[in-house]
mmCIF file of C-alpha atoms and ligand atoms in Angstrom:
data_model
loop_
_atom_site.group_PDB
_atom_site.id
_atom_site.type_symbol
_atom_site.label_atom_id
_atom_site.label_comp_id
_atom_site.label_asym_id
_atom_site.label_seq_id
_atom_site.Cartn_x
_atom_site.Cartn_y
_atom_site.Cartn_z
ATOM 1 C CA UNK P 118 -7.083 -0.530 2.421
ATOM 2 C CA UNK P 119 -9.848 -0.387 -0.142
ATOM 3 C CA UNK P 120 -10.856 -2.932 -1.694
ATOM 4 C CA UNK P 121 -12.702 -3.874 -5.365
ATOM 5 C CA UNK P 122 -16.076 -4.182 -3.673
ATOM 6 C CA UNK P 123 -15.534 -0.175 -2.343
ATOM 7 C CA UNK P 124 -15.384 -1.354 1.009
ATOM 8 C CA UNK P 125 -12.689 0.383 3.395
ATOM 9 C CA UNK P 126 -10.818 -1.865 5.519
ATOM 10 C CA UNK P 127 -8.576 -0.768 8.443
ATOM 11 C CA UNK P 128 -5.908 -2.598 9.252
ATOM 12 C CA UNK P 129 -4.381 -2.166 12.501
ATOM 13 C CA UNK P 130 -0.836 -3.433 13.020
ATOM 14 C CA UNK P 131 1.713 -3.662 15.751
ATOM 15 C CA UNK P 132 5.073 -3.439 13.943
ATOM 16 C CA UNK P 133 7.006 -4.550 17.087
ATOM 17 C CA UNK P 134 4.407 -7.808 17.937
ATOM 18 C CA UNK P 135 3.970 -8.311 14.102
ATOM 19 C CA UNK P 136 0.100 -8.639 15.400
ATOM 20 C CA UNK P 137 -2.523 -7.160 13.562
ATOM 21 C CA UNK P 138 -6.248 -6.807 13.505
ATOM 22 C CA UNK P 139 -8.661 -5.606 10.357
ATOM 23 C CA UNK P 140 -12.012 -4.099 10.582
ATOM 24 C CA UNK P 141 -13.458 -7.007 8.436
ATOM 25 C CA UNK P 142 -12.893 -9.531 11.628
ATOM 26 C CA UNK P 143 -12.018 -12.577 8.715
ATOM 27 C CA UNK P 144 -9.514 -13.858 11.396
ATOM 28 C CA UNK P 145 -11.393 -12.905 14.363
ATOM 29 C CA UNK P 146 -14.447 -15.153 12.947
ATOM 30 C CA UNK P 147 -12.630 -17.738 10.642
ATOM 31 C CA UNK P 148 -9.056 -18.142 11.926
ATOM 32 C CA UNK P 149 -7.770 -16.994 8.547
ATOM 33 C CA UNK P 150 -5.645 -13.905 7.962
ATOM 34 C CA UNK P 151 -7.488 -11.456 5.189
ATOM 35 C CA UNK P 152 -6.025 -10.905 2.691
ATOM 36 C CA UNK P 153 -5.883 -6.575 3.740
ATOM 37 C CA UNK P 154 -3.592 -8.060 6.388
ATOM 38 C CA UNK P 155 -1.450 -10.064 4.066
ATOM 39 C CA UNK P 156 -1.015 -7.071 2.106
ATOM 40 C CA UNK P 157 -0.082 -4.809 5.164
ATOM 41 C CA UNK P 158 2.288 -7.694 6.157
ATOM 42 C CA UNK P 159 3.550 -7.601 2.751
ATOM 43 C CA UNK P 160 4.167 -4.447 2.690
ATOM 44 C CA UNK P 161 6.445 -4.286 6.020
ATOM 45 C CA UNK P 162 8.659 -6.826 4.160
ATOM 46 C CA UNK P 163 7.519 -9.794 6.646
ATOM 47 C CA UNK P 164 8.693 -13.037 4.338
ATOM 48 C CA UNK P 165 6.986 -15.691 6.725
ATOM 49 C CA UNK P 166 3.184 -15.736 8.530
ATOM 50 C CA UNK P 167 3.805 -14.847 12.228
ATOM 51 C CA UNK P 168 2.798 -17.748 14.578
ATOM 52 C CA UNK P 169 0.001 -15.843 15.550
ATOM 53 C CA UNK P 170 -1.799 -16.332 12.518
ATOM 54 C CA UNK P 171 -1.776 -19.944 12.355
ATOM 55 C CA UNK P 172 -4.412 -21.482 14.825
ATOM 56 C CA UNK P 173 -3.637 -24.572 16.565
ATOM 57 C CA UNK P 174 -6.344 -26.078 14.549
ATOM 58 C CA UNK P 175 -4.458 -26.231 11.248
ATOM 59 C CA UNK P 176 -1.490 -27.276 12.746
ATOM 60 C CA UNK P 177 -0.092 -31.235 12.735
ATOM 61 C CA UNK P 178 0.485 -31.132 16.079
ATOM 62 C CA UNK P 179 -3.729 -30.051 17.040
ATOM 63 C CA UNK P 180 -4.325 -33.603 17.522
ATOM 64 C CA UNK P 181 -1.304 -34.642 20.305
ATOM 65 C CA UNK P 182 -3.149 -32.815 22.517
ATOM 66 C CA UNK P 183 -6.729 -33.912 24.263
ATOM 67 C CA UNK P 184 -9.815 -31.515 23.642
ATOM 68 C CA UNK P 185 -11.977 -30.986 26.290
ATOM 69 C CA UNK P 186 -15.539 -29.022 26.527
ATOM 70 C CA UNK P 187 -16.339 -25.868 28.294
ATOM 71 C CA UNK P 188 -17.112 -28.357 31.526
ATOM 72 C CA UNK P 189 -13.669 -29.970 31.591
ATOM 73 C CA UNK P 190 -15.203 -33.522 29.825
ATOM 74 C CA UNK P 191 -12.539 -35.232 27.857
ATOM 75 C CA UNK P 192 -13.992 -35.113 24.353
ATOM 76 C CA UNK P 193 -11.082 -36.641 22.317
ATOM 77 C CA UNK P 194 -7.842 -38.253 23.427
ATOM 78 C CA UNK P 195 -5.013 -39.268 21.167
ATOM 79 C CA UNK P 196 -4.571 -42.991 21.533
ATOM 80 C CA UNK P 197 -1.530 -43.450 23.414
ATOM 81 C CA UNK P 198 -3.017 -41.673 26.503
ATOM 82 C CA UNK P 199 -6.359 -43.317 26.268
HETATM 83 ZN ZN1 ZN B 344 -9.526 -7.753 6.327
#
């Protein structure tokens, strides 16, 4: 996929995992699919986002859960279990 700034984007996609990566690593570094990936989803007639592409973080539920650190420390808890 080229796009209006002349860049060429590769889009690599897994049409039996619906998973797909693109060269410009916007999910990769954001958590949001590109828009070259919409497109490619688009265009193999997927009507709905796959799960995969919607982080826990922007979900309702990312804050049932507690988040911990890289050493195990409970950062946040929600306030039932605290
Ligand atoms: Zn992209």
């Amino acid at each position: 996929i080229r796009d209006g700034y002349k860049k060429l984007r590769v889009v690599t996609y897994n049409t039996t995992t619906m998973v797909g990566s693109c060269t410009c690593k916007l999910f990769e570094t954001h958590g949001i699919p590109c828009r070259h990936l919409i497109h490619v989803l688009r265009t193999a007639q997927v009507k709905e986002l796959p799960e995969h592409y919607v982080l826990k973080r922007f979900r309702k539920e990312c804050k049932i859960e507690p988040v911990f650190d890289e050493d195990g420390i409970l950062l946040e808890a929600n306030e039932s279990s605290s």
